[in-house]
């Protein structure tokens, strides 16, 4: 039975919650019964959805996800208490199209922890998040889930409205609080009531509009952009809106799959600081070692169809894993030496075998990306002379008076905020766009290869990787020779033979890289090449770039990759391109100071 003081506190909070609800909804108490399991893509489709195409596209995306879910077989048992805030699933097994991803393992997610989920491309990390997000395993109803998996569909609603509409969870909690408040003799109901009030305090219900605006601002939305219709944004910006919704709702279980893929470096810095203060459960897939180090309290390693748990960030995981492997290899060697001397003592040997022998440590297969020799071209290779550029006469200039050059020794990274023109500059260099005024002179013998974020999406999904490459490069007559070319990028056996649509995003990117490298370009223009690649694959890419005998210009939000391959940092901002005097980490420090200053001014 609650004390009088607690009862008065509960009554006070109930009244405050009711007032907040009336302020936000004009007294309308309507609530979605599914608010406690809101997914990142579950925005209600309202009459504000402007085009039939948008609805059709959304239906197609939902249908694709439904097909993936139908192709999964999942088993698991809830091991945590039904009322606990932790989520523990035992005997978890997941298969996809009959291929086992996880077998009889445990999923343990504890409140207040921020988990980095790592593993090789194609091992099933995204599938695991989908299983949790879709509640394909038993998860208590009171654990609300938000799974960020795709961008907001185009609509007439503004970015701010799209973020505010996920307020349904708050309304659901306030309605539940009203129902529980009348159960004055129920201790369990009282405990749940106190938990709900704490949750409403966390959500800052009376400051919802301001908080939504701050989140959007941190992700790069100006005040004008916050009031712009979603249909006017590109897919990358619509993904940011989905991310803002996830952060705004602050669910008990937040599932983020590569949240930095569509962010510039400044937004990555802001998001890192935002997530490192997340107080509930976060499970994060990211290819950025730097980002994982800044955010995570724990690492989950998905390997050999099991989930392994490590305390600390990614660097701690690497150190601990190396020590564990070293100790395991020592035990293995000792046992093998004992076995060699015991072959005559069958009974003793049998006891050792029955007790379980130590497995030999086997390293994951290391990929060896490779860019073929391009040959020498005398300078100047590319000259940018007095270039101004804008997309049309009614648009502002993106660049004014650019003047510089590139050669085969160029190793630089372009940084700067979204919209500053980094990708535009790569397109100008590649000849896909033409200057409004000025000239870009390219040596006629130079081949330029541009990798961009959508290259893998433009592959012929109905062909296999082998068929696609044979079609693109008919001069390669032998299938076995082409198999070796593709195999350099970690695709072998069935992965080369199945339709590209059945490959993971990371595997599709490898097909795109094999296509790019076989063109033997002299200059590599790499626009966000790390999207959908795992950390080991990114390291292989960095090694290939460093061994490449041509030039390289990189746009990336991955601080670590930039530090590995770029000798110069050029900043694209305010219609100019200027050299940064320092390395990428000094640039990051400057961004942190700028972000903190801007947020302080908005407080």
XYZ file of C-alpha atoms in Angstrom:
603
model
C 0.000 0.000 0.000
C 1.619 3.320 -0.997
C 2.208 5.966 1.665
C 0.175 9.201 1.756
C 3.188 11.128 0.424
C 3.568 8.746 -2.498
C -0.158 8.904 -3.184
C -0.049 12.716 -3.263
C 2.976 12.573 -5.569
C 1.157 10.130 -7.856
C -1.945 12.323 -7.941
C 0.158 15.387 -8.730
C 1.970 13.632 -11.551
C -1.298 12.254 -12.900
C -2.726 15.754 -13.096
C 0.440 17.068 -14.780
C 0.336 14.229 -17.293
C -3.309 14.977 -18.083
C -2.500 18.660 -18.596
C 0.364 17.784 -20.932
C -1.883 15.490 -22.931
C -4.529 18.177 -23.319
C -1.901 20.715 -24.400
C -0.487 18.401 -27.039
C -3.777 17.033 -28.363
C -6.439 19.611 -27.625
C -8.033 17.250 -25.116
C -8.282 14.326 -27.536
C -7.565 11.144 -25.634
C -7.318 8.916 -28.695
C -4.349 6.575 -28.511
C -2.935 3.817 -30.692
C -2.963 0.509 -28.855
C 0.249 -0.354 -30.704
C 2.194 2.671 -29.525
C 4.390 0.603 -27.237
C 5.900 -1.292 -30.169
C 6.418 1.560 -32.593
C 8.820 0.835 -35.441
C 10.881 3.360 -37.333
C 8.754 2.944 -40.421
C 5.360 2.773 -38.780
C 4.199 6.347 -39.311
C 0.477 6.281 -40.043
C -0.340 6.907 -43.692
C -2.720 9.867 -43.583
C -4.496 11.955 -46.241
C -1.457 14.233 -46.055
C 0.436 11.632 -48.088
C 0.472 13.558 -51.324
C 1.261 11.211 -54.162
C -0.002 7.764 -54.976
C 3.548 6.964 -56.039
C 4.771 7.606 -52.452
C 2.175 5.225 -51.086
C 3.029 2.654 -53.745
C 6.741 2.975 -52.995
C 6.057 2.579 -49.294
C 3.911 -0.490 -49.977
C 6.698 -1.954 -52.114
C 9.262 -1.414 -49.343
C 6.944 -2.940 -46.749
C 6.313 -5.872 -49.088
C 10.053 -6.442 -49.480
C 10.514 -6.473 -45.703
C 7.549 -8.829 -45.344
C 9.167 -11.216 -47.829
C 12.396 -11.140 -45.830
C 10.487 -11.833 -42.618
C 8.620 -14.703 -44.296
C 11.954 -16.215 -45.359
C 13.175 -16.264 -41.738
C 12.674 -19.045 -39.236
C 13.117 -17.918 -35.626
C 12.935 -19.661 -32.261
C 13.710 -18.296 -28.810
C 12.498 -18.279 -25.208
C 12.068 -15.267 -22.914
C 14.552 -15.851 -20.073
C 14.135 -12.547 -18.198
C 11.230 -11.777 -15.852
C 8.141 -10.610 -17.807
C 8.127 -7.336 -15.849
C 11.881 -6.716 -16.065
C 13.344 -3.852 -18.056
C 16.167 -6.078 -19.301
C 15.559 -8.328 -22.318
C 17.048 -11.816 -22.268
C 16.230 -14.414 -24.922
C 17.650 -17.925 -24.538
C 17.928 -20.722 -27.126
C 17.805 -18.157 -29.936
C 18.097 -19.577 -33.450
C 17.631 -17.695 -36.731
C 17.771 -19.028 -40.272
C 17.227 -17.193 -43.560
C 16.247 -19.105 -46.709
C 17.347 -22.230 -44.848
C 20.844 -20.906 -44.041
C 21.572 -20.810 -40.300
C 22.581 -17.381 -38.976
C 22.374 -18.104 -35.232
C 22.043 -21.469 -33.507
C 20.977 -21.980 -29.878
C 22.581 -18.815 -28.519
C 21.564 -16.233 -25.927
C 20.577 -12.603 -26.522
C 21.149 -10.516 -23.385
C 20.299 -6.806 -23.434
C 20.458 -4.904 -20.146
C 18.949 -1.526 -19.330
C 21.429 1.341 -19.484
C 23.820 -0.468 -21.833
C 24.800 0.612 -25.333
C 25.758 -2.387 -27.454
C 27.777 -2.360 -30.655
C 26.768 -5.361 -32.786
C 29.702 -6.407 -34.969
C 30.460 -9.301 -37.312
C 31.406 -10.091 -40.884
C 29.268 -8.837 -43.772
C 26.413 -11.260 -44.395
C 26.585 -12.954 -40.974
C 23.067 -11.745 -40.094
C 23.458 -8.592 -37.987
C 20.620 -6.737 -39.720
C 18.467 -9.872 -39.570
C 18.940 -10.008 -35.796
C 17.798 -6.391 -35.450
C 14.756 -7.147 -37.619
C 13.891 -10.156 -35.469
C 13.983 -7.963 -32.354
C 12.207 -5.029 -34.006
C 9.411 -7.223 -35.386
C 9.047 -9.079 -32.058
C 9.658 -12.409 -33.776
C 10.940 -13.551 -30.378
C 9.017 -13.052 -27.111
C 9.646 -9.520 -25.792
C 7.371 -8.093 -23.061
C 4.770 -5.592 -24.298
C 5.938 -2.904 -21.873
C 9.314 -2.776 -23.698
C 8.683 -0.266 -26.488
C 10.918 -0.748 -29.545
C 12.036 1.565 -32.332
C 13.907 -0.049 -35.232
C 15.463 2.413 -37.668
C 15.625 0.629 -41.005
C 14.563 3.004 -43.774
C 13.870 6.626 -44.570
C 10.578 8.442 -44.053
C 8.322 8.073 -47.106
C 7.656 11.316 -49.035
C 4.616 13.255 -47.810
C 3.254 16.787 -47.384
C 4.021 16.722 -43.665
C 6.963 18.808 -42.492
C 10.070 17.286 -40.944
C 9.047 18.665 -37.542
C 5.527 17.235 -37.837
C 6.944 13.803 -38.683
C 9.042 13.851 -35.537
C 6.203 15.099 -33.344
C 3.749 12.471 -34.591
C 5.628 9.699 -32.770
C 4.320 11.332 -29.600
C 1.765 8.490 -29.621
C 3.975 6.630 -27.139
C 3.656 9.483 -24.661
C -0.115 9.498 -25.065
C -0.203 5.752 -24.557
C 1.783 6.084 -21.324
C -0.435 8.879 -20.038
C -3.577 6.853 -20.725
C -2.061 3.838 -18.942
C -1.197 6.108 -15.994
C -4.824 7.228 -15.757
C -6.004 3.617 -15.650
C -3.427 2.623 -13.020
C -4.024 5.650 -10.795
C -7.442 4.360 -9.693
C -5.941 1.052 -8.491
C -4.903 2.487 -5.134
C -4.684 -0.886 -3.347
C -2.494 -2.599 -5.954
C 1.241 -2.369 -5.118
C 2.253 -3.726 -8.528
C 0.074 -1.134 -10.273
C 1.630 1.587 -8.118
C 5.167 0.499 -9.043
C 4.248 0.546 -12.719
C 2.666 3.993 -12.235
C 5.888 5.369 -10.736
C 7.859 3.853 -13.617
C 5.540 5.544 -16.143
C 5.907 8.924 -14.426
C 9.696 8.592 -14.487
C 9.452 7.741 -18.190
C 7.301 10.831 -18.851
C 9.869 12.950 -17.020
C 12.605 11.485 -19.244
C 10.578 12.384 -22.334
C 10.240 16.004 -21.131
C 6.593 15.956 -22.175
C 6.095 19.666 -21.547
C 9.070 20.551 -23.805
C 8.339 18.169 -26.668
C 8.275 20.712 -29.489
C 11.532 22.342 -28.404
C 13.243 18.970 -27.987
C 12.128 17.794 -31.447
C 13.560 20.982 -32.946
C 16.881 20.508 -31.131
C 17.238 16.951 -32.416
C 16.544 18.004 -35.998
C 18.988 20.901 -35.647
C 21.678 18.525 -34.390
C 21.135 16.373 -37.476
C 21.655 19.348 -39.763
C 18.125 20.758 -40.254
C 17.907 24.539 -40.214
C 14.704 26.138 -38.922
C 13.502 26.551 -42.505
C 14.251 22.901 -43.307
C 12.336 21.752 -40.220
C 9.201 23.327 -41.714
C 9.812 21.919 -45.214
C 7.616 19.094 -46.559
C 9.238 15.663 -46.403
C 8.543 15.072 -50.106
C 11.058 17.822 -50.930
C 13.968 16.021 -49.235
C 16.332 13.454 -50.746
C 16.436 9.902 -49.400
C 19.443 10.713 -47.205
C 17.656 13.610 -45.521
C 14.486 11.535 -45.086
C 16.638 8.934 -43.321
C 17.748 11.691 -40.949
C 14.091 12.420 -40.191
C 13.582 8.754 -39.290
C 16.645 8.943 -37.049
C 15.272 12.091 -35.393
C 12.010 10.228 -34.676
C 13.972 7.427 -33.036
C 15.914 9.809 -30.797
C 12.794 11.822 -29.957
C 10.775 8.842 -28.787
C 13.702 7.472 -26.720
C 12.325 3.892 -26.592
C 13.229 1.196 -24.091
C 14.965 -0.686 -26.920
C 16.501 1.417 -29.709
C 17.816 -0.515 -32.739
C 20.009 1.448 -35.162
C 21.404 -0.094 -38.351
C 24.244 2.052 -39.750
C 22.786 5.374 -38.518
C 25.778 7.403 -39.775
C 25.450 6.302 -43.414
C 23.667 9.468 -44.535
C 25.345 11.930 -42.175
C 28.170 14.402 -42.673
C 31.046 14.506 -40.194
C 29.467 17.278 -38.108
C 26.186 15.371 -37.730
C 28.195 12.220 -36.848
C 29.915 14.138 -34.055
C 26.548 15.395 -32.742
C 24.983 11.918 -32.917
C 27.938 10.354 -31.110
C 27.502 12.797 -28.236
C 23.730 12.264 -28.195
C 23.925 8.464 -28.098
C 26.686 8.249 -25.512
C 24.131 9.668 -23.034
C 21.363 7.204 -23.981
C 20.027 5.788 -20.711
C 17.928 2.868 -21.946
C 18.969 -0.050 -24.242
C 20.749 0.727 -27.500
C 21.830 -1.875 -30.064
C 23.907 -0.327 -32.817
C 25.372 -1.664 -36.057
C 28.128 0.570 -37.398
C 31.143 0.192 -39.660
C 32.844 3.142 -37.959
C 35.339 2.060 -35.321
C 35.675 5.644 -34.137
C 31.891 5.935 -33.665
C 31.673 2.602 -31.803
C 34.467 3.713 -29.478
C 32.646 6.946 -28.680
C 29.211 5.413 -28.035
C 29.350 1.800 -26.846
C 29.594 0.389 -23.325
C 29.540 -3.209 -24.618
C 30.255 -5.152 -27.806
C 28.279 -8.132 -29.144
C 30.361 -10.180 -31.574
C 28.250 -12.238 -33.987
C 30.526 -15.093 -35.044
C 30.258 -18.814 -35.788
C 26.443 -18.625 -35.377
C 26.774 -17.427 -31.763
C 26.615 -14.130 -29.885
C 29.680 -13.336 -27.761
C 29.603 -10.487 -25.213
C 32.428 -8.129 -24.269
C 32.563 -5.191 -21.873
C 33.908 -1.856 -23.074
C 34.092 -0.181 -26.468
C 35.489 -1.492 -29.756
C 39.148 -0.930 -28.861
C 38.621 -2.857 -25.612
C 37.007 -5.669 -27.602
C 39.995 -5.903 -29.962
C 42.432 -6.110 -27.047
C 40.357 -8.609 -25.043
C 39.691 -10.786 -28.104
C 43.412 -10.914 -28.939
C 44.242 -11.988 -25.368
C 41.497 -14.643 -25.390
C 42.689 -16.027 -28.727
C 46.282 -16.145 -27.501
C 45.294 -18.034 -24.328
C 43.060 -20.407 -26.288
C 45.863 -21.169 -28.740
C 48.226 -21.910 -25.827
C 45.682 -24.327 -24.305
C 45.188 -25.970 -27.696
C 48.940 -26.446 -28.210
C 49.377 -27.845 -24.695
C 46.543 -30.339 -25.217
C 47.906 -31.409 -28.597
C 51.343 -31.989 -27.063
C 49.760 -34.081 -24.295
C 47.742 -36.067 -26.834
C 50.893 -36.787 -28.840
C 52.504 -38.321 -25.746
C 49.380 -40.186 -24.637
C 48.480 -42.171 -27.700
C 49.500 -45.325 -25.871
C 47.293 -44.424 -22.894
C 43.902 -44.787 -24.506
C 41.828 -44.466 -21.326
C 43.454 -41.196 -20.267
C 43.130 -39.859 -23.793
C 39.444 -40.822 -23.910
C 38.824 -38.893 -20.684
C 40.387 -35.783 -22.203
C 38.275 -36.099 -25.343
C 35.094 -36.681 -23.354
C 35.816 -33.607 -21.208
C 36.019 -31.494 -24.352
C 39.138 -30.404 -26.159
C 40.089 -26.799 -26.818
C 39.399 -25.678 -30.370
C 42.219 -24.360 -32.490
C 41.984 -20.593 -33.012
C 40.997 -19.850 -36.591
C 41.101 -16.306 -37.904
C 38.247 -14.937 -39.968
C 39.004 -14.916 -43.671
C 40.912 -11.744 -44.506
C 39.819 -9.906 -47.632
C 42.435 -8.485 -49.954
C 40.863 -5.674 -51.945
C 42.980 -4.706 -54.918
C 43.088 -1.879 -57.429
C 44.956 -2.885 -60.555
C 48.013 -1.019 -61.843
C 46.876 1.922 -63.916
C 50.142 2.975 -65.542
C 51.778 6.401 -65.542
C 50.301 9.581 -66.963
C 52.421 12.755 -67.105
C 51.119 15.787 -65.179
C 48.998 17.797 -65.253
C 46.369 15.059 -64.883
C 43.336 17.193 -63.930
C 43.242 20.999 -63.769
C 40.320 22.953 -62.266
C 40.560 26.522 -63.568
C 38.413 29.437 -62.322
C 35.347 27.226 -61.928
C 31.968 28.504 -60.742
C 29.072 26.077 -60.457
C 25.358 26.092 -59.761
C 22.663 23.669 -60.881
C 20.469 26.294 -62.565
C 20.066 30.042 -62.903
C 17.459 30.180 -60.150
C 19.727 28.293 -57.712
C 22.564 29.794 -55.639
C 26.175 29.082 -56.557
C 27.657 26.060 -54.793
C 31.207 26.985 -55.812
C 32.906 30.205 -56.863
C 36.363 30.637 -58.397
C 37.811 27.164 -57.784
C 41.420 26.806 -58.932
C 43.553 23.721 -58.194
C 44.826 20.482 -59.724
C 45.197 16.749 -59.107
C 47.755 14.168 -60.192
C 48.540 10.508 -59.565
C 50.119 11.362 -56.198
C 46.938 13.021 -54.886
C 45.650 11.541 -51.617
C 43.053 13.852 -50.123
C 39.726 13.816 -48.286
C 36.944 16.339 -48.853
C 35.065 17.296 -45.684
C 32.356 19.809 -44.866
C 28.638 19.996 -44.068
C 25.930 18.358 -46.156
C 24.958 20.579 -49.036
C 28.420 22.169 -49.285
C 29.022 20.349 -52.565
C 31.455 17.503 -51.849
C 29.658 14.986 -54.085
C 29.030 17.756 -56.617
C 32.775 18.403 -56.855
C 33.433 14.702 -57.513
C 30.825 14.745 -60.296
C 32.476 17.813 -61.821
C 35.866 16.096 -61.771
C 34.354 12.938 -63.284
C 32.761 14.955 -66.081
C 29.213 14.043 -65.049
C 28.525 17.742 -64.440
C 29.941 20.745 -66.288
C 31.089 24.064 -64.794
C 28.771 27.047 -65.094
C 31.872 29.086 -65.889
C 35.545 28.123 -66.048
C 37.222 24.930 -67.241
C 38.128 21.476 -65.968
C 40.930 20.048 -68.124
C 41.555 16.290 -67.974
C 44.462 14.484 -69.629
C 42.852 12.519 -72.510
C 44.659 9.332 -71.434
C 43.264 9.435 -67.902
C 40.528 7.046 -66.764
C 38.460 8.167 -63.786
C 36.524 5.710 -61.612
C 33.796 7.064 -59.318
C 32.324 4.974 -56.517
C 29.186 6.501 -55.017
C 26.532 5.587 -52.469
C 24.006 4.347 -55.021
C 26.356 2.377 -57.283
C 25.474 -0.945 -55.640
C 21.756 -0.116 -55.920
C 22.113 0.298 -59.694
C 23.383 -3.230 -60.285
C 21.159 -5.587 -62.278
C 19.497 -7.368 -59.359
C 18.231 -10.277 -61.466
C 21.724 -11.296 -62.586
C 24.279 -13.095 -60.469
C 27.538 -11.307 -59.673
C 29.311 -13.568 -62.160
C 26.756 -12.928 -64.917
C 26.854 -9.184 -64.286
C 30.645 -8.991 -64.521
C 30.775 -11.201 -67.639
C 28.199 -8.908 -69.252
C 30.076 -5.725 -68.288
C 33.494 -7.020 -69.383
C 32.979 -9.276 -72.425
C 36.731 -9.270 -73.100
C 37.075 -11.719 -70.191
C 36.121 -14.950 -71.952
C 36.795 -17.509 -69.208
C 34.282 -17.769 -66.365
C 36.963 -19.152 -64.052
C 39.101 -16.064 -64.626
C 36.158 -13.801 -63.757
C 35.407 -15.882 -60.663
C 38.953 -15.153 -59.451
C 38.477 -11.425 -60.090
C 35.258 -11.354 -58.050
C 36.738 -13.670 -55.428
C 39.336 -11.033 -54.541
C 36.479 -9.082 -52.977
C 35.266 -11.847 -50.702
C 32.513 -13.309 -52.887
C 32.927 -16.983 -53.608
C 30.903 -20.080 -54.398
C 27.158 -19.599 -54.106
C 27.509 -15.847 -53.492
C 28.802 -15.428 -57.045
C 26.023 -17.553 -58.530
C 22.856 -16.361 -56.752
C 20.889 -13.277 -57.932
C 22.445 -10.045 -56.668
C 19.134 -9.192 -54.943
C 19.763 -12.113 -52.555
C 23.104 -10.673 -51.418
C 23.460 -8.445 -48.367
C 24.108 -4.727 -48.857
C 27.767 -5.248 -47.990
C 28.127 -8.059 -50.521
C 26.530 -5.911 -53.237
C 29.083 -3.210 -52.466
C 31.847 -5.749 -53.059
C 30.406 -6.521 -56.493
C 30.481 -2.778 -57.217
C 34.120 -2.548 -56.090
C 35.145 -5.486 -58.274
C 33.444 -3.736 -61.220
C 35.232 -0.464 -60.431
C 38.697 -1.977 -60.009
C 38.562 -3.959 -63.269
C 38.177 -0.670 -65.142
C 41.765 0.166 -64.013
C 41.154 3.877 -63.332
C 44.028 6.331 -62.832
C 42.027 8.455 -60.381
C 39.652 7.007 -57.772
C 36.774 9.229 -56.686
C 35.288 7.531 -53.622
C 31.997 8.964 -52.322
C 31.079 7.307 -48.996
C 32.700 3.953 -49.873
C 32.328 2.508 -46.354
C 28.521 2.345 -46.287
C 27.466 -1.277 -45.631
C 31.047 -2.550 -45.207
C 32.268 -4.134 -41.972
C 35.352 -2.872 -40.147
C 37.695 -5.573 -41.469
C 36.567 -4.908 -45.046
C 37.167 -1.172 -44.563
C 40.701 -1.950 -43.382
C 41.215 -4.025 -46.528
C 39.912 -1.132 -48.630
C 42.329 1.247 -46.885
C 45.227 -1.101 -47.586
C 44.226 -1.350 -51.267
C 44.069 2.454 -51.552
C 47.510 2.813 -49.978
C 48.972 0.284 -52.449
C 47.214 1.879 -55.433
C 49.599 3.687 -57.803
C 47.013 6.259 -58.939
C 45.361 9.272 -57.322
C 42.496 9.223 -54.811
C 39.905 11.770 -53.659
C 37.681 10.626 -50.794
C 34.390 11.793 -49.306
C 33.606 9.874 -46.115
C 32.059 10.233 -42.667
C 34.487 7.593 -41.338
C 37.196 9.439 -39.415
C 39.339 6.316 -39.164
C 39.392 5.596 -42.907
C 40.288 9.219 -43.604
C 43.162 8.978 -41.118
C 44.403 5.807 -42.843
C 44.478 7.024 -46.458
C 44.333 10.842 -46.716
C 47.472 12.965 -46.732
C 45.526 16.220 -46.996
C 42.149 17.443 -45.715
C 40.237 19.935 -47.886
C 37.181 21.699 -46.438
C 34.221 22.438 -48.737
C 32.206 25.298 -47.268
C 30.813 28.720 -48.179
C 31.357 28.198 -51.947
C 35.079 27.555 -51.413
C 37.532 24.680 -51.032
C 40.333 25.350 -48.527
C 43.110 23.177 -47.129
C 42.802 22.241 -43.443
C 46.056 22.758 -41.550
C 46.044 19.607 -39.476
C 44.882 15.996 -39.546
C 41.332 14.648 -39.516
C 41.235 14.276 -35.729
C 42.119 17.936 -35.186
C 39.244 18.681 -37.569
C 36.976 16.483 -35.435
C 37.999 18.404 -32.303
C 37.055 21.635 -34.055
C 33.674 20.128 -34.992
C 33.006 19.080 -31.382
C 33.659 22.637 -30.213
C 31.410 24.038 -32.951
C 28.583 21.591 -32.172
C 28.739 22.339 -28.444
C 28.736 26.082 -29.106
C 25.734 25.872 -31.452
C 23.774 23.675 -29.044
C 24.550 26.019 -26.161
C 23.201 28.945 -28.189
C 19.957 26.995 -28.775
C 19.532 26.041 -25.121
